[in-house]
Amino acid sequence: MPELPEVETTLRGIAPHVVGRKIREIIVRERRLRWPVPAEVEELAGQRIESARRRGKYLLLRTARGTLLLHLGMSGSLRVIDPASPWRKHDHLAFQMESGRQLRFHDPRRFGCALFLPQDDDSHPLLRDLGPEPLGDDFSADYLFEKSRGKSIAVKHFIMDSKVVVGVGNIYACESLFIAGIRPTKAARKVTRESFSKLVTAIRKVLSASIEMGGTTLRDFLREDGEPGYFKQSLRVYDRKDQPCLRCKTAVKRIVSGQRSTFFCPNCQK
DNA sequence: AAAACTACCTGAGTGC
DNA sequence: TGCACTCAGGTAGTTT
């Protein structure tokens, strides 16, 4: 599923094919995404895409007339393909570029969205309250420490809150907490500055490593689904219930926290 | 205000 | 083989 690294990979993959290029036609086959695709999206036909950027898991393609905001939800993907490619089930949108290439949006579960923003700034409600980028300078141990004071919420849930920091999904939250040696259920307010320091390092490490893997699949993902199958191999605790902890051999535990599967080593994570 | 919970959706997997 | 069921996931929106 598209986590932050995969969205970043998608951005890097599509950018050369869309930035500086004109959209000839926009085809909407299924308007019922998370929110109905507004008519303004189709009105971007004829516009040139001036830039492409990512904010959290949102992709923003700017034109002189307004900005296209895309989110891949849980099952979405964007591919640059030959326009003659047959429409697959769940291919909902297509952006036919004047270059001849076509950008196609595929999303079985339709948790993704395609919206129109009048301006390319972060004032839109979906972007306005987002926390810092985990790989940016504003994300630090001090920031997390201050932000978490007085919060009884589980630290795992805390770092998965996009108002706290963007792009940390269930899998990366589990992995980062394992590396940092922090129990996922620990109240955020009880996590020390030192532990947050380890956590920040861990989050950066996990995301960066994953982006690099995404980089490896960059060439393939234009053709295939872009699902990096080998990412699973590098997971340390996620989906490893009852298997030995890679550090101490204790059986990995699976619990449900905040209605999400949570994996941790009861010995290494205090 | 903060925390907890719900809804949205489909495909994969499981058990009968 | 097929049916009924559960689960996964991001996040906006609602309820406690």
PDB file of C-alpha atoms (C1' of nucleotides) in Angstrom:
ATOM      1  CA  MET A   1       0.000   0.000   0.000  1.00  0.00           C
ATOM      2  CA  PRO A   2       1.184   3.503  -0.570  1.00  0.00           C
ATOM      3  CA  GLU A   3       3.066   4.697   2.464  1.00  0.00           C
ATOM      4  CA  LEU A   4       5.020   7.925   2.424  1.00  0.00           C
ATOM      5  CA  PRO A   5       8.022   6.323   0.694  1.00  0.00           C
ATOM      6  CA  GLU A   6       5.843   4.962  -2.037  1.00  0.00           C
ATOM      7  CA  VAL A   7       4.135   8.290  -2.541  1.00  0.00           C
ATOM      8  CA  GLU A   8       7.585   9.847  -2.796  1.00  0.00           C
ATOM      9  CA  THR A   9       8.569   7.134  -5.261  1.00  0.00           C
ATOM     10  CA  THR A  10       5.425   7.809  -7.251  1.00  0.00           C
ATOM     11  CA  LEU A  11       6.201  11.517  -7.314  1.00  0.00           C
ATOM     12  CA  ARG A  12       9.734  10.912  -8.556  1.00  0.00           C
ATOM     13  CA  GLY A  13       8.428   8.432 -11.092  1.00  0.00           C
ATOM     14  CA  ILE A  14       5.735  10.600 -12.623  1.00  0.00           C
ATOM     15  CA  ALA A  15       7.463  13.997 -12.388  1.00  0.00           C
ATOM     16  CA  PRO A  16       9.618  13.627 -15.520  1.00  0.00           C
ATOM     17  CA  HIS A  17       6.523  12.664 -17.498  1.00  0.00           C
ATOM     18  CA  VAL A  18       4.235  15.443 -16.338  1.00  0.00           C
ATOM     19  CA  VAL A  19       6.191  18.496 -15.191  1.00  0.00           C
ATOM     20  CA  GLY A  20       6.429  21.066 -17.964  1.00  0.00           C
ATOM     21  CA  ARG A  21       3.944  19.114 -20.023  1.00  0.00           C
ATOM     22  CA  LYS A  22       0.458  19.947 -21.133  1.00  0.00           C
ATOM     23  CA  ILE A  23      -2.638  17.942 -20.298  1.00  0.00           C
ATOM     24  CA  ARG A  24      -4.600  17.301 -23.459  1.00  0.00           C
ATOM     25  CA  GLU A  25      -7.572  15.517 -21.981  1.00  0.00           C
ATOM     26  CA  ILE A  26      -8.856  14.286 -18.635  1.00  0.00           C
ATOM     27  CA  ILE A  27     -11.034  11.204 -18.515  1.00  0.00           C
ATOM     28  CA  VAL A  28     -13.112  10.435 -15.444  1.00  0.00           C
ATOM     29  CA  ARG A  29     -14.527   6.929 -15.493  1.00  0.00           C
ATOM     30  CA  GLU A  30     -15.500   6.718 -11.845  1.00  0.00           C
ATOM     31  CA  ARG A  31     -16.246   9.888  -9.972  1.00  0.00           C
ATOM     32  CA  ARG A  32     -16.986   8.225  -6.633  1.00  0.00           C
ATOM     33  CA  LEU A  33     -13.667   8.303  -4.892  1.00  0.00           C
ATOM     34  CA  ARG A  34     -13.386   9.308  -1.255  1.00  0.00           C
ATOM     35  CA  TRP A  35     -15.091  12.498  -2.337  1.00  0.00           C
ATOM     36  CA  PRO A  36     -16.703  12.941  -5.752  1.00  0.00           C
ATOM     37  CA  VAL A  37     -14.186  14.173  -8.299  1.00  0.00           C
ATOM     38  CA  PRO A  38     -15.215  17.804  -8.893  1.00  0.00           C
ATOM     39  CA  ALA A  39     -15.755  19.201 -12.387  1.00  0.00           C
ATOM     40  CA  GLU A  40     -12.882  21.649 -11.812  1.00  0.00           C
ATOM     41  CA  VAL A  41     -10.495  18.719 -12.129  1.00  0.00           C
ATOM     42  CA  GLU A  42     -11.576  18.093 -15.711  1.00  0.00           C
ATOM     43  CA  GLU A  43     -11.370  21.796 -16.405  1.00  0.00           C
ATOM     44  CA  LEU A  44      -7.608  21.495 -15.989  1.00  0.00           C
ATOM     45  CA  ALA A  45      -7.501  19.994 -19.476  1.00  0.00           C
ATOM     46  CA  GLY A  46      -5.348  22.190 -21.683  1.00  0.00           C
ATOM     47  CA  GLN A  47      -3.217  23.349 -18.764  1.00  0.00           C
ATOM     48  CA  ARG A  48       0.505  22.856 -18.420  1.00  0.00           C
ATOM     49  CA  ILE A  49       1.738  21.229 -15.216  1.00  0.00           C
ATOM     50  CA  GLU A  50       4.238  23.679 -13.788  1.00  0.00           C
ATOM     51  CA  SER A  51       5.422  21.691 -10.823  1.00  0.00           C
ATOM     52  CA  ALA A  52       4.816  18.530  -8.830  1.00  0.00           C
ATOM     53  CA  ARG A  53       5.364  18.183  -5.115  1.00  0.00           C
ATOM     54  CA  ARG A  54       4.422  16.052  -2.139  1.00  0.00           C
ATOM     55  CA  ARG A  55       3.027  17.123   1.224  1.00  0.00           C
ATOM     56  CA  GLY A  56       2.580  14.199   3.566  1.00  0.00           C
ATOM     57  CA  LYS A  57       0.903  11.594   1.395  1.00  0.00           C
ATOM     58  CA  TYR A  58      -0.720  14.178  -0.860  1.00  0.00           C
ATOM     59  CA  LEU A  59       0.562  14.811  -4.357  1.00  0.00           C
ATOM     60  CA  LEU A  60       0.119  18.330  -5.736  1.00  0.00           C
ATOM     61  CA  LEU A  61       0.350  19.092  -9.428  1.00  0.00           C
ATOM     62  CA  ARG A  62       0.280  22.826 -10.074  1.00  0.00           C
ATOM     63  CA  THR A  63      -1.013  24.572 -13.171  1.00  0.00           C
ATOM     64  CA  ALA A  64      -1.613  28.257 -13.877  1.00  0.00           C
ATOM     65  CA  ARG A  65      -5.305  27.673 -13.394  1.00  0.00           C
ATOM     66  CA  GLY A  66      -5.183  25.747 -10.146  1.00  0.00           C
ATOM     67  CA  THR A  67      -3.698  22.721  -8.508  1.00  0.00           C
ATOM     68  CA  LEU A  68      -4.643  19.078  -8.729  1.00  0.00           C
ATOM     69  CA  LEU A  69      -4.464  17.305  -5.377  1.00  0.00           C
ATOM     70  CA  LEU A  70      -4.176  13.527  -5.416  1.00  0.00           C
ATOM     71  CA  HIS A  71      -4.154  11.038  -2.572  1.00  0.00           C
ATOM     72  CA  LEU A  72      -3.615   7.323  -3.153  1.00  0.00           C
ATOM     73  CA  GLY A  73      -5.561   6.234  -0.093  1.00  0.00           C
ATOM     74  CA  MET A  74      -4.699   2.669   0.772  1.00  0.00           C
ATOM     75  CA  SER A  75      -4.829   0.949  -2.539  1.00  0.00           C
ATOM     76  CA  GLY A  76      -4.217   3.683  -5.089  1.00  0.00           C
ATOM     77  CA  SER A  77      -1.500   3.873  -7.691  1.00  0.00           C
ATOM     78  CA  LEU A  78      -0.501   6.187 -10.502  1.00  0.00           C
ATOM     79  CA  ARG A  79       1.135   4.849 -13.577  1.00  0.00           C
ATOM     80  CA  VAL A  80       2.514   6.382 -16.703  1.00  0.00           C
ATOM     81  CA  ILE A  81       1.323   4.187 -19.509  1.00  0.00           C
ATOM     82  CA  ASP A  82       0.606   3.928 -23.190  1.00  0.00           C
ATOM     83  CA  PRO A  83      -2.900   5.304 -23.797  1.00  0.00           C
ATOM     84  CA  ALA A  84      -3.729   2.174 -25.749  1.00  0.00           C
ATOM     85  CA  SER A  85      -3.386   0.100 -22.585  1.00  0.00           C
ATOM     86  CA  PRO A  86      -6.716  -1.518 -21.817  1.00  0.00           C
ATOM     87  CA  TRP A  87      -8.687  -0.056 -18.924  1.00  0.00           C
ATOM     88  CA  ARG A  88      -8.368  -2.318 -15.951  1.00  0.00           C
ATOM     89  CA  LYS A  89     -11.038  -2.708 -13.363  1.00  0.00           C
ATOM     90  CA  HIS A  90     -10.636   0.185 -10.898  1.00  0.00           C
ATOM     91  CA  ASP A  91      -8.855   2.472 -13.351  1.00  0.00           C
ATOM     92  CA  HIS A  92     -10.812   5.592 -12.427  1.00  0.00           C
ATOM     93  CA  LEU A  93      -9.023   8.563 -13.974  1.00  0.00           C
ATOM     94  CA  ALA A  94      -6.704   9.244 -16.852  1.00  0.00           C
ATOM     95  CA  PHE A  95      -4.686  12.318 -17.702  1.00  0.00           C
ATOM     96  CA  GLN A  96      -3.789  12.241 -21.364  1.00  0.00           C
ATOM     97  CA  MET A  97      -0.661  14.304 -21.878  1.00  0.00           C
ATOM     98  CA  GLU A  98       0.202  16.006 -25.144  1.00  0.00           C
ATOM     99  CA  SER A  99       3.439  14.027 -25.127  1.00  0.00           C
ATOM    100  CA  GLY A 100       1.368  10.952 -25.889  1.00  0.00           C
ATOM    101  CA  ARG A 101       1.855   9.388 -22.485  1.00  0.00           C
ATOM    102  CA  GLN A 102      -1.026   8.835 -20.138  1.00  0.00           C
ATOM    103  CA  LEU A 103      -1.142   9.126 -16.356  1.00  0.00           C
ATOM    104  CA  ARG A 104      -3.674   6.671 -14.998  1.00  0.00           C
ATOM    105  CA  PHE A 105      -5.114   6.543 -11.503  1.00  0.00           C
ATOM    106  CA  HIS A 106      -6.051   3.106 -10.239  1.00  0.00           C
ATOM    107  CA  ASP A 107      -7.651   2.530  -6.832  1.00  0.00           C
ATOM    108  CA  PRO A 108      -9.662  -0.601  -5.973  1.00  0.00           C
ATOM    109  CA  ARG A 109     -10.848   0.607  -2.585  1.00  0.00           C
ATOM    110  CA  ARG A 110     -11.492   4.191  -3.624  1.00  0.00           C
ATOM    111  CA  PHE A 111     -10.071   5.649  -0.442  1.00  0.00           C
ATOM    112  CA  GLY A 112      -8.011   7.961  -2.588  1.00  0.00           C
ATOM    113  CA  CYS A 113      -9.120  11.311  -3.957  1.00  0.00           C
ATOM    114  CA  ALA A 114      -8.625  13.815  -6.760  1.00  0.00           C
ATOM    115  CA  LEU A 115      -9.501  17.370  -5.826  1.00  0.00           C
ATOM    116  CA  PHE A 116      -9.020  20.864  -7.167  1.00  0.00           C
ATOM    117  CA  LEU A 117      -7.233  23.600  -5.229  1.00  0.00           C
ATOM    118  CA  PRO A 118      -7.550  27.195  -6.408  1.00  0.00           C
ATOM    119  CA  GLN A 119      -4.107  28.043  -5.061  1.00  0.00           C
ATOM    120  CA  ASP A 120      -1.006  25.963  -4.609  1.00  0.00           C
ATOM    121  CA  ASP A 121      -0.435  26.685  -0.960  1.00  0.00           C
ATOM    122  CA  ASP A 122      -1.180  24.676   2.144  1.00  0.00           C
ATOM    123  CA  SER A 123      -4.295  26.628   3.143  1.00  0.00           C
ATOM    124  CA  HIS A 124      -6.687  23.886   2.069  1.00  0.00           C
ATOM    125  CA  PRO A 125      -8.347  22.153   5.053  1.00  0.00           C
ATOM    126  CA  LEU A 126      -6.722  18.854   4.135  1.00  0.00           C
ATOM    127  CA  LEU A 127      -3.261  20.390   4.277  1.00  0.00           C
ATOM    128  CA  ARG A 128      -3.645  23.234   6.761  1.00  0.00           C
ATOM    129  CA  ASP A 129      -3.254  21.259   9.986  1.00  0.00           C
ATOM    130  CA  LEU A 130      -0.644  18.763   8.894  1.00  0.00           C
ATOM    131  CA  GLY A 131       2.383  18.275  11.108  1.00  0.00           C
ATOM    132  CA  PRO A 132       5.985  18.515   9.907  1.00  0.00           C
ATOM    133  CA  GLU A 133       7.558  16.237   7.344  1.00  0.00           C
ATOM    134  CA  PRO A 134       9.402  13.418   9.146  1.00  0.00           C
ATOM    135  CA  LEU A 135      12.458  13.882   6.944  1.00  0.00           C
ATOM    136  CA  GLY A 136      12.468  17.657   7.312  1.00  0.00           C
ATOM    137  CA  ASP A 137      14.254  19.930   9.769  1.00  0.00           C
ATOM    138  CA  ASP A 138      11.145  20.757  11.797  1.00  0.00           C
ATOM    139  CA  PHE A 139      10.804  17.196  13.003  1.00  0.00           C
ATOM    140  CA  SER A 140      12.904  16.692  16.121  1.00  0.00           C
ATOM    141  CA  ALA A 141      13.000  15.060  19.540  1.00  0.00           C
ATOM    142  CA  ASP A 142      12.339  18.413  21.195  1.00  0.00           C
ATOM    143  CA  TYR A 143       9.304  18.958  19.002  1.00  0.00           C
ATOM    144  CA  LEU A 144       7.815  15.548  19.836  1.00  0.00           C
ATOM    145  CA  PHE A 145       8.655  15.946  23.504  1.00  0.00           C
ATOM    146  CA  GLU A 146       6.914  19.303  23.802  1.00  0.00           C
ATOM    147  CA  LYS A 147       3.969  18.221  21.686  1.00  0.00           C
ATOM    148  CA  SER A 148       3.388  15.096  23.772  1.00  0.00           C
ATOM    149  CA  ARG A 149       3.321  16.706  27.219  1.00  0.00           C
ATOM    150  CA  GLY A 150       0.086  15.963  28.984  1.00  0.00           C
ATOM    151  CA  LYS A 151      -1.053  13.475  26.324  1.00  0.00           C
ATOM    152  CA  SER A 152      -2.286  10.154  27.639  1.00  0.00           C
ATOM    153  CA  ILE A 153      -2.625   8.711  24.157  1.00  0.00           C
ATOM    154  CA  ALA A 154      -0.442   5.707  23.296  1.00  0.00           C
ATOM    155  CA  VAL A 155       2.828   6.839  21.751  1.00  0.00           C
ATOM    156  CA  LYS A 156       2.192   4.700  18.670  1.00  0.00           C
ATOM    157  CA  HIS A 157      -1.128   6.388  18.079  1.00  0.00           C
ATOM    158  CA  PHE A 158       0.495   9.738  18.757  1.00  0.00           C
ATOM    159  CA  ILE A 159       3.089   9.416  16.005  1.00  0.00           C
ATOM    160  CA  MET A 160       0.476   8.125  13.580  1.00  0.00           C
ATOM    161  CA  ASP A 161      -1.507  11.343  13.992  1.00  0.00           C
ATOM    162  CA  SER A 162      -0.910  13.457  10.886  1.00  0.00           C
ATOM    163  CA  LYS A 163      -1.254  16.602  12.957  1.00  0.00           C
ATOM    164  CA  VAL A 164       1.805  15.484  14.909  1.00  0.00           C
ATOM    165  CA  VAL A 165       3.882  14.252  11.992  1.00  0.00           C
ATOM    166  CA  VAL A 166       2.842  13.165   8.507  1.00  0.00           C
ATOM    167  CA  GLY A 167       3.501   9.900   6.762  1.00  0.00           C
ATOM    168  CA  VAL A 168       3.983   7.482   9.641  1.00  0.00           C
ATOM    169  CA  GLY A 169       1.518   4.665   8.996  1.00  0.00           C
ATOM    170  CA  ASN A 170       0.849   1.564  11.025  1.00  0.00           C
ATOM    171  CA  ILE A 171       3.759  -0.431   9.670  1.00  0.00           C
ATOM    172  CA  TYR A 172       6.370   2.280  10.094  1.00  0.00           C
ATOM    173  CA  ALA A 173       5.094   3.153  13.532  1.00  0.00           C
ATOM    174  CA  CYS A 174       5.613  -0.446  14.672  1.00  0.00           C
ATOM    175  CA  GLU A 175       9.024  -0.664  13.072  1.00  0.00           C
ATOM    176  CA  SER A 176      10.267   2.655  14.420  1.00  0.00           C
ATOM    177  CA  LEU A 177       9.143   1.919  17.962  1.00  0.00           C
ATOM    178  CA  PHE A 178      10.919  -1.417  17.836  1.00  0.00           C
ATOM    179  CA  ILE A 179      14.171   0.182  16.740  1.00  0.00           C
ATOM    180  CA  ALA A 180      13.817   2.846  19.415  1.00  0.00           C
ATOM    181  CA  GLY A 181      12.980   0.252  22.092  1.00  0.00           C
ATOM    182  CA  ILE A 182       9.711   1.899  23.080  1.00  0.00           C
ATOM    183  CA  ARG A 183       6.531   0.029  24.018  1.00  0.00           C
ATOM    184  CA  PRO A 184       3.810   1.121  21.554  1.00  0.00           C
ATOM    185  CA  THR A 185       1.194   1.350  24.289  1.00  0.00           C
ATOM    186  CA  LYS A 186       3.226   3.682  26.466  1.00  0.00           C
ATOM    187  CA  ALA A 187       1.495   6.989  27.132  1.00  0.00           C
ATOM    188  CA  ALA A 188       3.066   9.707  24.990  1.00  0.00           C
ATOM    189  CA  ARG A 189       3.574  11.939  28.033  1.00  0.00           C
ATOM    190  CA  LYS A 190       5.714   9.275  29.683  1.00  0.00           C
ATOM    191  CA  VAL A 191       8.202   9.026  26.854  1.00  0.00           C
ATOM    192  CA  THR A 192      11.453  10.756  27.713  1.00  0.00           C
ATOM    193  CA  ARG A 193      13.288  13.256  25.585  1.00  0.00           C
ATOM    194  CA  GLU A 194      16.017  10.674  25.086  1.00  0.00           C
ATOM    195  CA  SER A 195      13.570   8.061  23.872  1.00  0.00           C
ATOM    196  CA  PHE A 196      12.011  10.550  21.482  1.00  0.00           C
ATOM    197  CA  SER A 197      15.470  11.252  20.180  1.00  0.00           C
ATOM    198  CA  LYS A 198      15.894   7.569  19.385  1.00  0.00           C
ATOM    199  CA  LEU A 199      12.431   7.483  17.878  1.00  0.00           C
ATOM    200  CA  VAL A 200      13.080  10.412  15.554  1.00  0.00           C
ATOM    201  CA  THR A 201      16.266   8.748  14.359  1.00  0.00           C
ATOM    202  CA  ALA A 202      14.415   5.472  13.873  1.00  0.00           C
ATOM    203  CA  ILE A 203      11.544   7.015  11.905  1.00  0.00           C
ATOM    204  CA  ARG A 204      13.980   8.814   9.627  1.00  0.00           C
ATOM    205  CA  LYS A 205      16.009   5.670   9.153  1.00  0.00           C
ATOM    206  CA  VAL A 206      13.050   3.465   8.325  1.00  0.00           C
ATOM    207  CA  LEU A 207      11.468   5.947   5.944  1.00  0.00           C
ATOM    208  CA  SER A 208      14.727   6.746   4.197  1.00  0.00           C
ATOM    209  CA  ALA A 209      15.601   3.096   3.777  1.00  0.00           C
ATOM    210  CA  SER A 210      12.185   2.456   2.329  1.00  0.00           C
ATOM    211  CA  ILE A 211      12.430   5.391  -0.056  1.00  0.00           C
ATOM    212  CA  GLU A 212      15.715   3.985  -1.261  1.00  0.00           C
ATOM    213  CA  MET A 213      14.001   0.686  -1.935  1.00  0.00           C
ATOM    214  CA  GLY A 214      11.257   2.559  -3.717  1.00  0.00           C
ATOM    215  CA  GLY A 215      14.049   4.106  -5.710  1.00  0.00           C
ATOM    216  CA  THR A 216      15.115   0.661  -6.724  1.00  0.00           C
ATOM    217  CA  THR A 217      11.666  -0.185  -8.007  1.00  0.00           C
ATOM    218  CA  LEU A 218      11.338   3.211  -9.672  1.00  0.00           C
ATOM    219  CA  ARG A 219      12.050   1.747 -13.071  1.00  0.00           C
ATOM    220  CA  ASP A 220       9.583  -1.094 -12.620  1.00  0.00           C
ATOM    221  CA  PHE A 221       6.704   0.749 -11.120  1.00  0.00           C
ATOM    222  CA  LEU A 222       5.853   2.521 -14.339  1.00  0.00           C
ATOM    223  CA  ARG A 223       5.222  -0.857 -15.855  1.00  0.00           C
ATOM    224  CA  GLU A 224       4.050  -2.958 -12.958  1.00  0.00           C
ATOM    225  CA  ASP A 225       2.110  -2.246  -9.787  1.00  0.00           C
ATOM    226  CA  GLY A 226       5.037  -0.632  -8.041  1.00  0.00           C
ATOM    227  CA  GLU A 227       4.588  -2.908  -5.060  1.00  0.00           C
ATOM    228  CA  PRO A 228       8.045  -3.495  -3.603  1.00  0.00           C
ATOM    229  CA  GLY A 229       7.691  -7.091  -2.541  1.00  0.00           C
ATOM    230  CA  TYR A 230      11.058  -7.145  -0.849  1.00  0.00           C
ATOM    231  CA  PHE A 231      10.121  -4.420   1.575  1.00  0.00           C
ATOM    232  CA  LYS A 232       8.408  -7.066   3.606  1.00  0.00           C
ATOM    233  CA  GLN A 233      11.712  -8.839   4.082  1.00  0.00           C
ATOM    234  CA  SER A 234      13.216  -5.919   5.901  1.00  0.00           C
ATOM    235  CA  LEU A 235      10.403  -5.637   8.425  1.00  0.00           C
ATOM    236  CA  ARG A 236      11.683  -6.308  11.921  1.00  0.00           C
ATOM    237  CA  VAL A 237       8.468  -6.788  13.887  1.00  0.00           C
ATOM    238  CA  TYR A 238       5.474  -6.020  11.709  1.00  0.00           C
ATOM    239  CA  ASP A 239       3.480  -9.137  10.855  1.00  0.00           C
ATOM    240  CA  ARG A 240       5.932 -11.322  12.825  1.00  0.00           C
ATOM    241  CA  LYS A 241       3.581 -12.498  15.572  1.00  0.00           C
ATOM    242  CA  ASP A 242       5.040 -15.395  17.616  1.00  0.00           C
ATOM    243  CA  GLN A 243       8.282 -15.260  15.664  1.00  0.00           C
ATOM    244  CA  PRO A 244      11.549 -14.666  17.538  1.00  0.00           C
ATOM    245  CA  CYS A 245      12.609 -11.074  18.090  1.00  0.00           C
ATOM    246  CA  LEU A 246      15.594 -10.398  15.859  1.00  0.00           C
ATOM    247  CA  ARG A 247      17.444  -8.884  18.788  1.00  0.00           C
ATOM    248  CA  CYS A 248      16.638 -11.157  21.747  1.00  0.00           C
ATOM    249  CA  LYS A 249      14.665 -14.115  20.359  1.00  0.00           C
ATOM    250  CA  THR A 250      11.631 -13.412  22.553  1.00  0.00           C
ATOM    251  CA  ALA A 251       8.385 -14.141  20.717  1.00  0.00           C
ATOM    252  CA  VAL A 252       6.983 -11.045  19.030  1.00  0.00           C
ATOM    253  CA  LYS A 253       3.586 -10.076  20.397  1.00  0.00           C
ATOM    254  CA  ARG A 254       0.569  -8.888  18.476  1.00  0.00           C
ATOM    255  CA  ILE A 255      -2.049  -6.764  20.195  1.00  0.00           C
ATOM    256  CA  VAL A 256      -4.751  -4.432  18.973  1.00  0.00           C
ATOM    257  CA  SER A 257      -4.146  -0.826  19.941  1.00  0.00           C
ATOM    258  CA  GLY A 258      -6.299   1.953  18.628  1.00  0.00           C
ATOM    259  CA  GLN A 259      -8.065  -0.659  16.469  1.00  0.00           C
ATOM    260  CA  ARG A 260      -4.848  -1.397  14.667  1.00  0.00           C
ATOM    261  CA  SER A 261      -2.628  -4.430  14.696  1.00  0.00           C
ATOM    262  CA  THR A 262       0.397  -3.629  16.770  1.00  0.00           C
ATOM    263  CA  PHE A 263       3.520  -5.751  16.906  1.00  0.00           C
ATOM    264  CA  PHE A 264       6.308  -5.446  19.456  1.00  0.00           C
ATOM    265  CA  CYS A 265       8.907  -7.339  21.443  1.00  0.00           C
ATOM    266  CA  PRO A 266       7.815  -7.459  25.083  1.00  0.00           C
ATOM    267  CA  ASN A 267      11.433  -7.774  26.164  1.00  0.00           C
ATOM    268  CA  CYS A 268      13.153  -5.117  24.039  1.00  0.00           C
ATOM    269  CA  GLN A 269      10.420  -2.516  24.130  1.00  0.00           C
ATOM    270  CA  LYS A 270       9.752  -1.046  27.559  1.00  0.00           C
TER     271      LYS A 270
ATOM    272  C1'  DA B   1      -9.860  19.597  24.659  1.00  0.00           C
ATOM    273  C1'  DA B   2      -8.673  15.175  24.083  1.00  0.00           C
ATOM    274  C1'  DA B   3      -9.555  10.592  23.303  1.00  0.00           C
ATOM    275  C1'  DA B   4     -12.250   6.951  21.364  1.00  0.00           C
ATOM    276  C1'  DC B   5     -14.739   5.260  17.862  1.00  0.00           C
ATOM    277  C1'  DT B   6     -17.033   4.937  12.988  1.00  0.00           C
ATOM    278  C1'  DA B   7     -17.388   5.014   8.230  1.00  0.00           C
ATOM    279  C1'  DC B   8     -15.711   4.502   3.838  1.00  0.00           C
ATOM    280  C1'  DC B   9     -14.294   0.101   0.248  1.00  0.00           C
ATOM    281  C1'  DT B  10     -12.603  -4.127  -1.908  1.00  0.00           C
ATOM    282  C1'  DG B  11      -9.720  -8.174  -2.231  1.00  0.00           C
ATOM    283  C1'  DA B  12      -7.374 -11.709   0.229  1.00  0.00           C
ATOM    284  C1'  DG B  13      -7.654 -15.091   3.336  1.00  0.00           C
ATOM    285  C1'  DT B  14     -10.076 -18.486   6.462  1.00  0.00           C
ATOM    286  C1'  DG B  15     -13.413 -21.861   7.934  1.00  0.00           C
ATOM    287  C1'  DC B  16     -17.283 -24.552   6.970  1.00  0.00           C
TER     288       DC B  16
ATOM    289  C1'  DT C   1     -16.750 -24.883  -5.442  1.00  0.00           C
ATOM    290  C1'  DG C   2     -18.990 -21.470  -2.984  1.00  0.00           C
ATOM    291  C1'  DC C   3     -20.746 -18.961   0.742  1.00  0.00           C
ATOM    292  C1'  DA C   4     -20.173 -16.196   4.984  1.00  0.00           C
ATOM    293  C1'  DC C   5     -17.195 -14.115   7.481  1.00  0.00           C
ATOM    294  C1'  DT C   6     -13.007 -11.257   9.108  1.00  0.00           C
ATOM    295  C1'  DC C   7      -9.318  -8.363   8.327  1.00  0.00           C
ATOM    296  C1'  DA C   8      -6.260  -4.706   6.453  1.00  0.00           C
ATOM    297  C1'  DG C   9      -5.351   0.147   5.896  1.00  0.00           C
ATOM    298  C1'  DG C  10      -5.552   6.272   5.986  1.00  0.00           C
ATOM    299  C1'  DT C  11      -7.992   9.701   7.701  1.00  0.00           C
ATOM    300  C1'  DA C  12     -12.157  12.736   8.002  1.00  0.00           C
ATOM    301  C1'  DG C  13     -15.873  13.040  10.713  1.00  0.00           C
ATOM    302  C1'  DT C  14     -18.693  11.982  14.856  1.00  0.00           C
ATOM    303  C1'  DT C  15     -19.403  10.753  19.610  1.00  0.00           C
ATOM    304  C1'  DT C  16     -18.005  10.285  24.303  1.00  0.00           C
TER     305       DT C  16
END
